[in-house]
Each structure stands twice: as C-alpha cells, then as structure tokens.
CSV table of C-alpha atoms and ligand atoms in Angstrom, one decimal:
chain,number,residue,atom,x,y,z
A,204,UNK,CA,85.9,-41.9,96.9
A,205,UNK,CA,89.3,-40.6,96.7
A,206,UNK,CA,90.8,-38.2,94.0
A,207,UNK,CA,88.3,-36.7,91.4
A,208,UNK,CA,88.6,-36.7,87.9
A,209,UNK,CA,86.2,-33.7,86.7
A,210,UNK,CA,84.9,-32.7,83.6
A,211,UNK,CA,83.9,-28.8,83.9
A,212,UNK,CA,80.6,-27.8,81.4
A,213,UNK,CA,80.9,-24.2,80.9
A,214,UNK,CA,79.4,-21.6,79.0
A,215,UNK,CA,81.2,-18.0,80.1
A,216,UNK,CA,83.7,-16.4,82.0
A,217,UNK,CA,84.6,-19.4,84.3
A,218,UNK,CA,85.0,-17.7,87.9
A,219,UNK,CA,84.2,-21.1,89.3
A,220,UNK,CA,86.0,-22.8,87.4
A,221,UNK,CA,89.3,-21.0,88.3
A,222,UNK,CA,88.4,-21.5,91.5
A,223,UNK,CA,88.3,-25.3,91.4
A,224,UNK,CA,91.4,-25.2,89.6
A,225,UNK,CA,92.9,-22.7,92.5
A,226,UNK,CA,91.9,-25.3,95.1
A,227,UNK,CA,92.9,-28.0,93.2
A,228,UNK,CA,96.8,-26.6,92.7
A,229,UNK,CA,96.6,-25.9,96.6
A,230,UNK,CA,96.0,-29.2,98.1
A,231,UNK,CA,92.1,-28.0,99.3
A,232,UNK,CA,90.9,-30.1,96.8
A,233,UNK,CA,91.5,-33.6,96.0
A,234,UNK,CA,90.9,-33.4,92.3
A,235,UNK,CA,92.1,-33.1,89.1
A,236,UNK,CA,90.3,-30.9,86.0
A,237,UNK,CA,90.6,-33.3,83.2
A,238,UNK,CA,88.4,-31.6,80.5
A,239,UNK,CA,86.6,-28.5,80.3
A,240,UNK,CA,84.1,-28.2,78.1
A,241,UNK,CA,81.9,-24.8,76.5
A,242,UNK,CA,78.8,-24.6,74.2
A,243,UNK,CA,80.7,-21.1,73.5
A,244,UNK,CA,83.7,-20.7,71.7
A,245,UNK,CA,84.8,-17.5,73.2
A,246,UNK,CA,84.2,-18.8,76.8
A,247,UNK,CA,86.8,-17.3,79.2
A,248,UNK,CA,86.8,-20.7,80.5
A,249,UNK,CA,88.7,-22.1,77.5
A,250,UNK,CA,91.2,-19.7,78.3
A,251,UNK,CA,91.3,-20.4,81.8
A,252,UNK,CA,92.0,-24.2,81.2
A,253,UNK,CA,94.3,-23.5,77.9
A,254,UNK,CA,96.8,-21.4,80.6
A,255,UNK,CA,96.6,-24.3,83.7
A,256,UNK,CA,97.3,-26.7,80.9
A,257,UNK,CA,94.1,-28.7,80.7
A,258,UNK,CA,92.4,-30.1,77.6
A,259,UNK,CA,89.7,-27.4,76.4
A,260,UNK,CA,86.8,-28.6,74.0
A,261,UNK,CA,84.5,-26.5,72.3
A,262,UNK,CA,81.1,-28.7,71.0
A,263,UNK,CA,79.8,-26.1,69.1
A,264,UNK,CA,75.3,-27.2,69.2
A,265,UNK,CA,74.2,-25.7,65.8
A,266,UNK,CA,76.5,-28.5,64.3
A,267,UNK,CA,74.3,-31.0,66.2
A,268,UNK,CA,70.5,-31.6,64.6
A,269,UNK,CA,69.0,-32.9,67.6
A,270,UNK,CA,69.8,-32.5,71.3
A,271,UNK,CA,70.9,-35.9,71.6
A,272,UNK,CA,73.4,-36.2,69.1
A,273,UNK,CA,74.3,-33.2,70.6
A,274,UNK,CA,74.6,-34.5,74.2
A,275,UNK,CA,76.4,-37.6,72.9
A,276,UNK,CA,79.2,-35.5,71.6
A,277,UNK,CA,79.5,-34.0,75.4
A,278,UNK,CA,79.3,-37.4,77.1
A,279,UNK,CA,81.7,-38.6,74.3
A,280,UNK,CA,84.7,-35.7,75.5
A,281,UNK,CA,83.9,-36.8,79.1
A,282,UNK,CA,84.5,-40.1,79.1
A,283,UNK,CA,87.4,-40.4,76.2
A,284,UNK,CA,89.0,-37.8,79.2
A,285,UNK,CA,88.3,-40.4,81.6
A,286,UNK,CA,86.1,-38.0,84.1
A,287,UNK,CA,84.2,-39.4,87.2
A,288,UNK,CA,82.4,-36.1,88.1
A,289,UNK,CA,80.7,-33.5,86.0
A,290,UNK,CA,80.4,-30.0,87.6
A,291,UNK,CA,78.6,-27.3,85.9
A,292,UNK,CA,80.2,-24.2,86.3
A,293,UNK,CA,78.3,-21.5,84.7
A,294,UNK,CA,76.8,-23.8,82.3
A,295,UNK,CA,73.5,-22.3,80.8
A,296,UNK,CA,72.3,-25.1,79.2
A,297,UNK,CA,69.8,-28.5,80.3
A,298,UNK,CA,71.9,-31.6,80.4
A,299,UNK,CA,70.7,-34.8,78.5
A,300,UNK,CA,69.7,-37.8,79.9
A,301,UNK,CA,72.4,-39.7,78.3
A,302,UNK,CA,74.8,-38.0,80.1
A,303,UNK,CA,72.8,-38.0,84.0
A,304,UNK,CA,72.2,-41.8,83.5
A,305,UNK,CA,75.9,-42.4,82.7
A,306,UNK,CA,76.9,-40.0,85.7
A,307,UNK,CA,74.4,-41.0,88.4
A,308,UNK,CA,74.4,-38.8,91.7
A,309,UNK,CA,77.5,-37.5,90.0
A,310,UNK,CA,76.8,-34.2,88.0
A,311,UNK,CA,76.8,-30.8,90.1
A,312,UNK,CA,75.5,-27.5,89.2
A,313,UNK,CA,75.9,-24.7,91.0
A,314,UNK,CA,73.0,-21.6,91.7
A,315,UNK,CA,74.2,-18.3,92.8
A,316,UNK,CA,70.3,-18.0,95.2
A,317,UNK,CA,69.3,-20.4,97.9
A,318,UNK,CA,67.2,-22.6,96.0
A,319,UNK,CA,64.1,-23.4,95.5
A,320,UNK,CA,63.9,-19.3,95.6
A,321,UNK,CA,65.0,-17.6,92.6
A,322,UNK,CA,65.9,-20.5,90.3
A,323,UNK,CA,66.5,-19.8,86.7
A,324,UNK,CA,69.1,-17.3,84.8
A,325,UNK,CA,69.1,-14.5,86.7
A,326,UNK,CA,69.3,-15.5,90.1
A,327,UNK,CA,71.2,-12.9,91.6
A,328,UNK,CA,69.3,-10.0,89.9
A,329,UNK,CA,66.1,-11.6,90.5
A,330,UNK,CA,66.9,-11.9,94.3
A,331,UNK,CA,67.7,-8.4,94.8
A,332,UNK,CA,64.6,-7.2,92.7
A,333,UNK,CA,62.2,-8.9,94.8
A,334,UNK,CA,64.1,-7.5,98.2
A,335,UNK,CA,64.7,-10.3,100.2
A,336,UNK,CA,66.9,-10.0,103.0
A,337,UNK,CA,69.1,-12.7,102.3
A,338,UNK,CA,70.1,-14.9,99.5
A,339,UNK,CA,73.1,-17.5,98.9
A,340,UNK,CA,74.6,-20.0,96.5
A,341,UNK,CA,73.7,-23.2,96.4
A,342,UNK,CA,75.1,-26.5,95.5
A,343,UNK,CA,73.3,-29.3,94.4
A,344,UNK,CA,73.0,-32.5,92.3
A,345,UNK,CA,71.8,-32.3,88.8
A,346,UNK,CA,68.5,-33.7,87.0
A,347,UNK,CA,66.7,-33.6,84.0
A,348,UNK,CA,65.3,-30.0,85.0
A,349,UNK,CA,66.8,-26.5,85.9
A,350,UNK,CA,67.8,-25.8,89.5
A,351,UNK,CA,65.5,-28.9,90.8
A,352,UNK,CA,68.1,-31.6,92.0
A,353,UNK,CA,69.2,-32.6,95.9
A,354,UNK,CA,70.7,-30.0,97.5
A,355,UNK,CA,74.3,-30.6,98.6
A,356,UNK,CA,75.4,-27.2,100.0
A,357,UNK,CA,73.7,-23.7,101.0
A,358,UNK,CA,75.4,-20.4,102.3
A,359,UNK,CA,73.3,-17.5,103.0
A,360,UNK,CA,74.5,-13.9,102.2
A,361,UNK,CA,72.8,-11.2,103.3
A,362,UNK,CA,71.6,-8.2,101.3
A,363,UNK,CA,72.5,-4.9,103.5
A,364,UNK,CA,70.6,-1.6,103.4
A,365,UNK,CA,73.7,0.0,101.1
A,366,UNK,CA,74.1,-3.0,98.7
A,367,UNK,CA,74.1,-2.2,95.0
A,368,UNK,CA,73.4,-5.2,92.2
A,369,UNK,CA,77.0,-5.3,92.1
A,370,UNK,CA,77.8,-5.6,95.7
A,371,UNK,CA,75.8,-7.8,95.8
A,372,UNK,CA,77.3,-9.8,92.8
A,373,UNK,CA,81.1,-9.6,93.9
A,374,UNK,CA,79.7,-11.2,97.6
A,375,UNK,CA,77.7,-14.4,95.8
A,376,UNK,CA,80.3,-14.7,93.7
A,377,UNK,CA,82.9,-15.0,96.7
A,378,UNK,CA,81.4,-17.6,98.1
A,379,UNK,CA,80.5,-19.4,95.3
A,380,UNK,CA,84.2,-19.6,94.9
A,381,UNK,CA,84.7,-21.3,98.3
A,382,UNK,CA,81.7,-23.7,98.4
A,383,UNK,CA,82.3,-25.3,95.4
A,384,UNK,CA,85.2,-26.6,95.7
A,385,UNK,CA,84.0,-27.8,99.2
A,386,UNK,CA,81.8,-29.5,98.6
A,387,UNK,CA,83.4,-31.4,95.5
A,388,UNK,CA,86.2,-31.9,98.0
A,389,UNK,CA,83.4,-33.4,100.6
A,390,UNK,CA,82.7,-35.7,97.3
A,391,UNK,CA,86.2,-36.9,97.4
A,392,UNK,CA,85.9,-37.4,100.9
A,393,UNK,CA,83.2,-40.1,100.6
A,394,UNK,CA,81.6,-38.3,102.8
A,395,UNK,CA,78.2,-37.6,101.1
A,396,UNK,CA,74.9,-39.5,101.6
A,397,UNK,CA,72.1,-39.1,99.3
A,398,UNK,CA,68.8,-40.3,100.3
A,399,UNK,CA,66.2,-39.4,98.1
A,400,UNK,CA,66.1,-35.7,98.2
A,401,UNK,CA,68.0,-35.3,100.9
A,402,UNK,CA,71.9,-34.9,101.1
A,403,UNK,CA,73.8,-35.8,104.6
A,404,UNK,CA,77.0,-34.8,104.6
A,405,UNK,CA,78.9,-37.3,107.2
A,406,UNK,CA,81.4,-36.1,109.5
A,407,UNK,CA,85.1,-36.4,108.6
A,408,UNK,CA,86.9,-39.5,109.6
B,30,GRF,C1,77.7,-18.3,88.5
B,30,GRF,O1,77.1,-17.3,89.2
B,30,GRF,C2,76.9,-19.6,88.7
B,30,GRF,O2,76.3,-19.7,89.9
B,30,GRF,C3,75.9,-19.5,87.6
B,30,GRF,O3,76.6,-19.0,86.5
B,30,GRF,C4,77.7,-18.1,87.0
B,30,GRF,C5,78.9,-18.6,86.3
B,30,GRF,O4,80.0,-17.7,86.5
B,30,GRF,N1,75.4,-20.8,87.3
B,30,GRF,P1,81.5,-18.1,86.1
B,30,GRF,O5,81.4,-18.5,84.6
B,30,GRF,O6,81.9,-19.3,86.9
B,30,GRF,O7,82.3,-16.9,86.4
C-alpha cells in the first residue's frame, strides 16, 4: 500500500492520536496525519494537531439538520485533504454511510475491551465492573454499527487482584498507544487480508 494519508475523527483528549503522530515522526509508522477532525471544539486533539502542524477542523453537528448533510461536511474535509485512511481515535460518534462507502475496508476505530465483550462507551469501566480477568484493546474495521466491524488487532491485559479503575485505565491505554499505530503501519505494509469477517494479517516480506 505504501505511505498513509490519514484523516483522524476525534472527539476528546486525543491520546491516540498523539500516539500516531509519535510513531509517525519516528519512522514506526509509514504515514502521514493530514487532517484531524472533532465534533468538539475544545477537543485536546485540536490542540495536539495545531502544535505538530497539521490542519485541525472543527464540524460543529448542531449546524447540520440532518446526519447526512452532516456526514457530508466530514467526508468533504477528508477528501479536500486528500486522506486514504480514516482512523477513529476517540471518536464517540456513528459514521455515515457516505463516508464507509467512499472509504471501503478503510476506516478504523479503536475499542479499549476485547470485543465483542464490553462494546459501547464505557468499555474499560464496564470490564472492570463485571470482574473479568482479562480485557484488551481492540482494533478493528469500521461499519454502519458501534464496535461490530472485522477485527484487525487484539491485546489482552490482565486485571490483577490490586488493580484500581485507574490502573487499570493507564495499562489499556498503553497499549492502545502501541497497537494502533501497528496495525495502521501493517496497513501500509499491504499486508492485511480481509475475508469477510475475518482479518489475516500476512507475514512481512
Ligand atoms: C480510547 O480509550 C479509545 O479506545 C476510545 O476512546 C478513547 C479515546 O482516548 N474509543 P483518546 O482521545 O485517544 O485519549
């Protein structure tokens, strides 16, 4: 596939986006942010991409009457930034269709729970409520419904005896900052197969 051209979605703080960027500035990635964009004019994020000079848009939804106009404006920033990839990053909104046809098998979202367990908002709280032994992050292709698409990456972490909610937070969140860029650099690789709902990852040439 070669080098990357992403368009970040976000809606907060932008942890995983920094990360991307990180990875991107060090050669682990094979990629270039080109646009990030947040539903949430006091996003972090904005910041983030403002400071490693990359073009920040804000689409503000109330301004939109329906969701499609809405999702037009989005798929409008991406492609007038020329982006091949979309990653979610902390992006707490449903993507239109619009926007997954014109991206096909090329819009990722990441989940901070191995899904299909604990999908939704609150995937790290919910996890540690319902006291599983082990959770993870999970990478994954997006569709037209929360958390449901095929699954590119998985780490476990495992919840110890003396883990608190935020222990437990601080670990996902580690390694959400390592698989993500990963996997999008497994992307740039070429090196992902997607047959129906599963996702082979080939072996580097
Ligand atoms: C992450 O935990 C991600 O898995 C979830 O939202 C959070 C975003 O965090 N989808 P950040 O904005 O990247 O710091």
């Amino acid at each position: 596939m070669g080098r990357l051209r992403l368009g970040v979605l976000i809606s907060g703080s932008g942890t995983n986006l920094q990360a991307i960027i990180d990875a991107c500035k060090e050669g682990r990635l094979d990629a270039e942010v080109r646009v990030v964009i947040s539903n949430h004019d006091t996003a972090f994020g904005l910041e983030r991409a403002r400071r490693s000079g990359i073009r920040d848009v804000y689409i503000d939804r109330s301004r939109y009457d329906r969701p499609k106009a809405y999702n037009a404006a989005i798929l409008q920033a991406l492609r007038d930034n020329d982006v091949d990839t979309v990653v979610m990053a902390g992006y707490m909104r449903l993507l239109g269709t619009s926007v997954l046809e014109a991206y096909p098998h090329r819009v990722l979202n990441i989940h901070p729970a191995l899904l299909p367990s604990f999908a939704g908002a609150n995937g790290i709280h919910d996890a540690f409520d319902y006291g599983v032994k082990v959770t993870g992050v999970t990478v994954h292709f997006a569709d037209e419904e929360f958390d449901r698409g095929p699954i590119l990456a998985q780490e476990p972490v495992r919840i110890e005896e003396d883990d608190t909610i935020e222990s437990l937070e601080a670990k996902i969140h580690a390694i959400e900052h390592l698989l993500y860029p990963q996997a999008l650099q497994w992307l740039a690789e070429g090196r992902v197969q997607i047959e129906g709902r599963k996702v082979r990852i080939l072996p580097a040439s």
